Tab-separated table of C-alpha atoms in Angstrom:
chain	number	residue	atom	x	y	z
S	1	UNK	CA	4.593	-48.164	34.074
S	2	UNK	CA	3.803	-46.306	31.202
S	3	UNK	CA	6.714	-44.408	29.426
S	4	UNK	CA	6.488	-40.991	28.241
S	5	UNK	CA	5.769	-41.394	24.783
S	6	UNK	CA	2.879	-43.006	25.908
S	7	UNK	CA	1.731	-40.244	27.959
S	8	UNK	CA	1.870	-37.930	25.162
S	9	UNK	CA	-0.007	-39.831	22.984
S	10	UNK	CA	-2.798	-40.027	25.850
S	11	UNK	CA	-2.861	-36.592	26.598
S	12	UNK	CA	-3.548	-35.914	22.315
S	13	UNK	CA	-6.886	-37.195	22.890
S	14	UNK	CA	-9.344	-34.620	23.202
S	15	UNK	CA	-11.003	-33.788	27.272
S	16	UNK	CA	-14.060	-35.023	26.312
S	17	UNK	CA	-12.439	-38.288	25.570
S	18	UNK	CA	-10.302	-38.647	29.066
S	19	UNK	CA	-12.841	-37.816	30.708
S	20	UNK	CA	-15.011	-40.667	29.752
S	21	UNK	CA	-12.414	-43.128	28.808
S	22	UNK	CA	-9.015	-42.165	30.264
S	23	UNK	CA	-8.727	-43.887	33.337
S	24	UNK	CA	-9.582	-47.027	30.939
S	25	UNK	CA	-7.026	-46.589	28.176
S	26	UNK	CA	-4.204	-45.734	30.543
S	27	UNK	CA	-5.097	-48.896	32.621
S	28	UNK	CA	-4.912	-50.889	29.645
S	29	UNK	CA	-1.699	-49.565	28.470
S	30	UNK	CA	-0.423	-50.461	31.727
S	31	UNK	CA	-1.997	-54.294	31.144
S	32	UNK	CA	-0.702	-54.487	27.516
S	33	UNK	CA	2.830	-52.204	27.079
S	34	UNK	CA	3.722	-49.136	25.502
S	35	UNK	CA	5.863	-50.606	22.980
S	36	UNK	CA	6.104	-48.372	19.590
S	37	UNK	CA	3.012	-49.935	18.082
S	38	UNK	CA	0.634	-49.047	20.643
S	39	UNK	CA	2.292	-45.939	20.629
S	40	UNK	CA	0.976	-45.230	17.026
S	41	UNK	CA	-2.221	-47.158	17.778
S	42	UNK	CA	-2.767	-44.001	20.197
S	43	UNK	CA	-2.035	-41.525	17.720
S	44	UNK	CA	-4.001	-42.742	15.526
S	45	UNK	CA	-7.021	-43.291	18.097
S	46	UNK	CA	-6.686	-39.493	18.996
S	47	UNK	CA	-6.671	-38.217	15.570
S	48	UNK	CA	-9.907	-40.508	14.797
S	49	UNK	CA	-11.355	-38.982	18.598
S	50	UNK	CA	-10.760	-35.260	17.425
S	51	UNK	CA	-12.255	-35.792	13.992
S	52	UNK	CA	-15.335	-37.740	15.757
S	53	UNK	CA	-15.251	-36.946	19.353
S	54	UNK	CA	-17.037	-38.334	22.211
S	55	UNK	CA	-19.523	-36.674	23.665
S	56	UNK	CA	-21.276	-36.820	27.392
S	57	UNK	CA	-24.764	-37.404	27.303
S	58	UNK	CA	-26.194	-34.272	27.925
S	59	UNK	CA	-27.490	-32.533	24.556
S	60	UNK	CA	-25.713	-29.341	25.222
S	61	UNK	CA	-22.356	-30.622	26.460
S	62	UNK	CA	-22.552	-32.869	23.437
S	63	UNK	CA	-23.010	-30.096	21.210
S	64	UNK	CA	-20.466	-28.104	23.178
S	65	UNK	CA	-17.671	-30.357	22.584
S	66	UNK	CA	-18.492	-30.999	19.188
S	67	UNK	CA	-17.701	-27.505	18.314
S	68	UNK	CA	-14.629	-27.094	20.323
S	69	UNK	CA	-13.249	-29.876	18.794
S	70	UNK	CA	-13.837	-28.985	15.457
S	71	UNK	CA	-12.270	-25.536	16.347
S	72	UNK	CA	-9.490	-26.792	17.425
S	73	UNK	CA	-9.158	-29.031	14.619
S	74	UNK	CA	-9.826	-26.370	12.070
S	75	UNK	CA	-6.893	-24.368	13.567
S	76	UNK	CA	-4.408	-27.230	12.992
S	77	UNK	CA	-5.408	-28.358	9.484
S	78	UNK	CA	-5.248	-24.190	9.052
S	79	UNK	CA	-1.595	-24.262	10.045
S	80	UNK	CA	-0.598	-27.598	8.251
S	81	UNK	CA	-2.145	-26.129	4.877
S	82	UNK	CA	-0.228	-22.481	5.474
S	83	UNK	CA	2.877	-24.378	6.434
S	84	UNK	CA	2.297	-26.245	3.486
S	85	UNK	CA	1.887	-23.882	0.452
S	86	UNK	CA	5.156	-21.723	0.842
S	87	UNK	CA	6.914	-25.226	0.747
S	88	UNK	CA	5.084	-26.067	-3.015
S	89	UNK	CA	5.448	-22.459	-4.001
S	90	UNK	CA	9.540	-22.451	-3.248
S	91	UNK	CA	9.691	-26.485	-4.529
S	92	UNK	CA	8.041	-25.017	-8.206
S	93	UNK	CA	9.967	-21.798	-8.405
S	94	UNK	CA	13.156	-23.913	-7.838
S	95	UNK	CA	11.767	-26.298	-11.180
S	96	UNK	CA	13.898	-25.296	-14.331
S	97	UNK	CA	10.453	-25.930	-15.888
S	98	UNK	CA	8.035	-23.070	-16.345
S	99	UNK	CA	4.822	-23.399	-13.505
S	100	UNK	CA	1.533	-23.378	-15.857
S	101	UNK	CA	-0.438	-21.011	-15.695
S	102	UNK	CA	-3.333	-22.196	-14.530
S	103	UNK	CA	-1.434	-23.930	-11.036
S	104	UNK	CA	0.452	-20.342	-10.048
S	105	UNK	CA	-3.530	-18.757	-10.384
S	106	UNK	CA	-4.362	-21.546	-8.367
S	107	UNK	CA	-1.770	-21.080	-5.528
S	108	UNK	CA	-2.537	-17.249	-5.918
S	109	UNK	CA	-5.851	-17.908	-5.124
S	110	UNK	CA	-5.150	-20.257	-2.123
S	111	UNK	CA	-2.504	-17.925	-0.747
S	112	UNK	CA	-5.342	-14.964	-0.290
S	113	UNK	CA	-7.656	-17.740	0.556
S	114	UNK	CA	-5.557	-18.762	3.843
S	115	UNK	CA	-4.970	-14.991	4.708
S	116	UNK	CA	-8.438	-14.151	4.573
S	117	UNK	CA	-9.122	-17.709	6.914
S	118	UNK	CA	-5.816	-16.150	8.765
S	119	UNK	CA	-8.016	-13.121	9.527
S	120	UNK	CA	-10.939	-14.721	10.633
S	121	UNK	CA	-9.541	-17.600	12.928
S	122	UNK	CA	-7.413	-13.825	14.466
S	123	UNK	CA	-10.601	-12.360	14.906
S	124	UNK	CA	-12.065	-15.417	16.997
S	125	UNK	CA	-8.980	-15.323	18.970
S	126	UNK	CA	-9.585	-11.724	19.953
S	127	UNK	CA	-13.317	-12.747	20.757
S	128	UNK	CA	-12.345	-15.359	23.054
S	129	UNK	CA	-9.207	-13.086	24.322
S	130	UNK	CA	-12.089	-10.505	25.640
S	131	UNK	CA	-14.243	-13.307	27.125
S	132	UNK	CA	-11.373	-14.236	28.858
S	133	UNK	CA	-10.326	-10.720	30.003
S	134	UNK	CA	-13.799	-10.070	31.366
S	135	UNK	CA	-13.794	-13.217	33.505
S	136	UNK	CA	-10.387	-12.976	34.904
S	137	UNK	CA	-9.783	-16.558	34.367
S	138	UNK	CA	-6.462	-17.211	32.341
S	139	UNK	CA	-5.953	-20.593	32.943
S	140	UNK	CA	-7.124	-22.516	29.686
S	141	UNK	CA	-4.075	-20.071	27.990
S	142	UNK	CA	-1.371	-21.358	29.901
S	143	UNK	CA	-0.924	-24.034	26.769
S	144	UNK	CA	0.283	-21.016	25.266
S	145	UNK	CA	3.451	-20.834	27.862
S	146	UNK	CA	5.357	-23.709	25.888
S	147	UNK	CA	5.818	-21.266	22.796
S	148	UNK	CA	8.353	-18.824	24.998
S	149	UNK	CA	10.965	-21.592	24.903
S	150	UNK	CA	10.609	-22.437	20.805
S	151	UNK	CA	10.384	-18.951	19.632
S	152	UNK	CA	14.120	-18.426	20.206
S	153	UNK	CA	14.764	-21.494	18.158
S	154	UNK	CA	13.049	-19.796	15.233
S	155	UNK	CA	14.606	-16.384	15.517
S	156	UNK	CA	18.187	-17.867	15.463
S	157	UNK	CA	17.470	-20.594	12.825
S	158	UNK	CA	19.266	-17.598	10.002
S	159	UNK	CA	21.955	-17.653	12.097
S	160	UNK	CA	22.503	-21.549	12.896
S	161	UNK	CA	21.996	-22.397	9.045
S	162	UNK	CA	24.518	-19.520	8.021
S	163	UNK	CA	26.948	-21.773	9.964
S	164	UNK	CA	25.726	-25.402	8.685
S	165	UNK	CA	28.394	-27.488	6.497
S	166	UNK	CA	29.144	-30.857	5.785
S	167	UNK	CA	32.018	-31.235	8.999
S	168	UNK	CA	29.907	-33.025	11.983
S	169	UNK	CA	29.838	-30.100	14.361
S	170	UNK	CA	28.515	-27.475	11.464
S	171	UNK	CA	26.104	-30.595	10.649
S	172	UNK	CA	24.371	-31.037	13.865
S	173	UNK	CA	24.091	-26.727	14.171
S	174	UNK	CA	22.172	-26.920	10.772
S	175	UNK	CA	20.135	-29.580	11.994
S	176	UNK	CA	19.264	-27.913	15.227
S	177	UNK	CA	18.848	-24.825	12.637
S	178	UNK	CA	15.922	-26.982	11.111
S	179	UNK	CA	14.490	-29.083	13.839
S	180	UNK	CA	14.086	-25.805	16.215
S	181	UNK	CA	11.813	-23.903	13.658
S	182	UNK	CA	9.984	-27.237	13.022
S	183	UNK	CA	9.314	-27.566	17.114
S	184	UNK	CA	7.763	-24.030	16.909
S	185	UNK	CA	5.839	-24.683	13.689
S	186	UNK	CA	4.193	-27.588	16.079
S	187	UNK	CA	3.916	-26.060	18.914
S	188	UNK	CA	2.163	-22.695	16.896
S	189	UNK	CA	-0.186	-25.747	15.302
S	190	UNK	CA	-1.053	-27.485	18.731
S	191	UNK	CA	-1.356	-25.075	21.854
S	192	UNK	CA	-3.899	-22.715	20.188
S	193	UNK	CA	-6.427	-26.267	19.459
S	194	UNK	CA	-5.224	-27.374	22.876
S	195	UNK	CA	-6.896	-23.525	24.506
S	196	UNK	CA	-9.992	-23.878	22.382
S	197	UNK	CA	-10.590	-26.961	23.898
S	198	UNK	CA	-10.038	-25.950	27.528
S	199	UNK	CA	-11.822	-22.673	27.180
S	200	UNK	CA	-15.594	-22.524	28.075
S	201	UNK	CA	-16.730	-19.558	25.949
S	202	UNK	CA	-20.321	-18.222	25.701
S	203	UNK	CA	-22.933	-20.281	23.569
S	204	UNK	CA	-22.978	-17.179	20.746
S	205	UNK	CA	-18.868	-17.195	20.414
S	206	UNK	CA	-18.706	-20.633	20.199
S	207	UNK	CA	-21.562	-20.726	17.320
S	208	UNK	CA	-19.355	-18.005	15.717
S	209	UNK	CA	-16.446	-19.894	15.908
S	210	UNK	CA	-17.933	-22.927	14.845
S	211	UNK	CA	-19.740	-21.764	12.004
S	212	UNK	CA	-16.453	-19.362	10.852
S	213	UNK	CA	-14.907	-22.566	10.669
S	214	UNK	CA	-16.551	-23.611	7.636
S	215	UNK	CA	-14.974	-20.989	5.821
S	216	UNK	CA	-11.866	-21.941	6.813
S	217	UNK	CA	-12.066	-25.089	5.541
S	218	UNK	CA	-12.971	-24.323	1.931
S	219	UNK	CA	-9.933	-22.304	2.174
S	220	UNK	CA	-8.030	-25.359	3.612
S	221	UNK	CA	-9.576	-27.309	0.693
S	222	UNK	CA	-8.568	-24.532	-2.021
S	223	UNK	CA	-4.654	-24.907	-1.000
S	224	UNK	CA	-5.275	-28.974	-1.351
S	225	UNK	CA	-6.544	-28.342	-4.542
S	226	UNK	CA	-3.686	-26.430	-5.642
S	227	UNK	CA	-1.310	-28.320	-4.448
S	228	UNK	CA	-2.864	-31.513	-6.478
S	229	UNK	CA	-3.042	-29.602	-9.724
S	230	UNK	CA	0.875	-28.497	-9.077
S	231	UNK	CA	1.063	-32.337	-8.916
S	232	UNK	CA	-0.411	-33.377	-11.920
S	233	UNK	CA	0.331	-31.116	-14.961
S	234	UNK	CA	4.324	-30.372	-13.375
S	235	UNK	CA	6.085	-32.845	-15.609
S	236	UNK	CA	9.260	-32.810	-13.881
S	237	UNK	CA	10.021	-36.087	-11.939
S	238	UNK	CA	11.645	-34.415	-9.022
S	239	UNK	CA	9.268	-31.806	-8.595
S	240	UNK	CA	6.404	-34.262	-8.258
S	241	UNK	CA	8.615	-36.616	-5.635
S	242	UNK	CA	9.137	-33.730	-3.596
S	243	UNK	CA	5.798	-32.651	-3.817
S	244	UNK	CA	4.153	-36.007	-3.130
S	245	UNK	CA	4.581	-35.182	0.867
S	246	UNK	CA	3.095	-31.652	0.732
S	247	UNK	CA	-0.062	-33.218	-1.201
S	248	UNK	CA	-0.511	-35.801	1.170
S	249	UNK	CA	-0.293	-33.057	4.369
S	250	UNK	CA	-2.372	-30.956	2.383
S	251	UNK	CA	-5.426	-33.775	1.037
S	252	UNK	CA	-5.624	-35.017	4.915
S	253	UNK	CA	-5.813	-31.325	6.031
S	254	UNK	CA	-8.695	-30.748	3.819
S	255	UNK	CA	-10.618	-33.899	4.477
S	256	UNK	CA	-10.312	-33.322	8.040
S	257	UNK	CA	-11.120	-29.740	8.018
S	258	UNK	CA	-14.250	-30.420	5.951
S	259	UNK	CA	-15.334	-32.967	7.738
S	260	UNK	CA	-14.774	-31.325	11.491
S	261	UNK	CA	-15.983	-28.305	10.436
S	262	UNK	CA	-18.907	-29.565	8.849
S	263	UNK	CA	-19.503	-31.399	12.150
S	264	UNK	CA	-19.014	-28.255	14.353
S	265	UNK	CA	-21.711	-26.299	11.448
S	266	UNK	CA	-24.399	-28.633	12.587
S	267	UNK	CA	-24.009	-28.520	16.252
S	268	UNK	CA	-24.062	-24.719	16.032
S	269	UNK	CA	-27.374	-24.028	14.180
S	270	UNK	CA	-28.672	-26.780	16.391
S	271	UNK	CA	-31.461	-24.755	17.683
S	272	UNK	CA	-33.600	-27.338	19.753
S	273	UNK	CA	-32.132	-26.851	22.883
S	274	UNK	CA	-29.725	-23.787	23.353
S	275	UNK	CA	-26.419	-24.267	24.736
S	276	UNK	CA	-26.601	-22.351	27.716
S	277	UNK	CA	-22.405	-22.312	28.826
S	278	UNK	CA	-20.321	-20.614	31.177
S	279	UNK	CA	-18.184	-17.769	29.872
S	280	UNK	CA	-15.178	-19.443	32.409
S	281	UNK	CA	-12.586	-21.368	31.659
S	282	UNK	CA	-11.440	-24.635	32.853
């Protein structure tokens, strides 16, 4: 039997993936265990599958996939980067220390760098949002459905950490006051990349997507860059052990977000054979 943990880490491998190799993988967790170690062998198998995803034969569906994957994983290194630079921002405007000059310009510049990405990863929803609404066909959004129970969780977090204290009852609110935002955050990271994914959208709004992706990316990489400078010239020992978690979210984000995208570039100005795809969704 395969527990659920194991189950979730299957289903974080991209479609293209279980549909080659699924039946496979879950057989041989079956053969082998889900202890915790396979567990993160399958995490880490699904992050390396979204990064460099498997592709079908056929030219187009290759090509297909390959931008829907790095899409999707544009969207979540988008959302661990924005999560990401509020967190450095608060950590250095908490140091006694004065923030040089030179890293508050640089989170300036990555701040308006992930609103203007903001704007264009909005304006791809909307383009896939009218695909959808002219086909009828709302069934790759249902992902969407698990952020109705989490939103709550993020609305009353105010209220739960108002009550938080060091007794064991106020402790567990406060922490339920933290984790419940924190599901959200996740959820906001992982549905969206989860509907790009199951969506079939025309060949030119996938290019579009694909190609805006790029941009995103640099602005990805801008925010890592930040947050490394913050590192290095912010003397204060604290600061920098606090910060050493945000620059290690923030450097993977970046690599992965230049790499996918880069990926998902190439397949779209692939020109050879168009990639003639239905405007329905899975």
């Amino acid at each position: 039997m395969i527990n659920m943990a194991a189950r979730v880490a299957l289903r974080a491998y991209p479609p293209s993936f279980r549909e080659r190799y699924g039946c496979e993988l879950e057989a041989l967790v079956e053969d082998t265990g889900a202890g915790p170690s396979i567990v993160a062998d399958l995490l880490v198998g699904a992050l390396r599958a979204w990064l460099r995803p498997v592709m079908p034969d056929e030219s187009a569906e290759r090509r297909r996939r390959r931008m829907q994957a790095s899409v999707a994983t544009t969207w979540v290194t988008w959302c661990a980067a924005l999560y990401a630079l509020p967190m450095l921002d608060f950590i250095l405007s908490e140091d006694p220390l004065p923030t040089p000059d030179l890293v508050r310009r640089l989170l300036d510049v990555a701040q308006y760098a992930m609103y203007g990405a903001g704007l264009i990863l909005l304006a791809g929803a909307l383009a896939l949002l009218a695909e959808t609404s002219r086909t009828g066909d709302w069934a790759a959004w249902r992902p969407l459905v698990a952020l109705v129970p989490t939103l709550p969780t993020w609305l009353i977090a105010p209220v739960l950490l108002a009550f938080a204290s060091i007794d064991p009852v106020s402790y567990w609110v406060g922490a339920l006051g933290v984790l419940g935002p924190a599901a959200f955050l996740i959820t906001v990271a992982v549905t969206p990349a989860v509907v790009v994914t199951r969506c079939r959208p025309s060949a030119k709004v996938l290019r579009l997507l694909a190609l805006s992706g790029v941009a995103v990316a640099f602005a990805v990489t801008t925010t890592g860059i930040a947050c490394v400078a913050a590192l290095v010239m912010n003397t204060a020992e604290a600061a920098q052990l606090v910060t050493m978690p945000i620059l290690a979210v923030t450097v993977a984000a970046s690599t992965a977000a230049l790499v996918s995208s880069g990926r998902g570039a190439k397949a779209a100005l692939h020109r050879e054979h168009p990639v003639d795809l239905d405007v329905t969704c899975e």
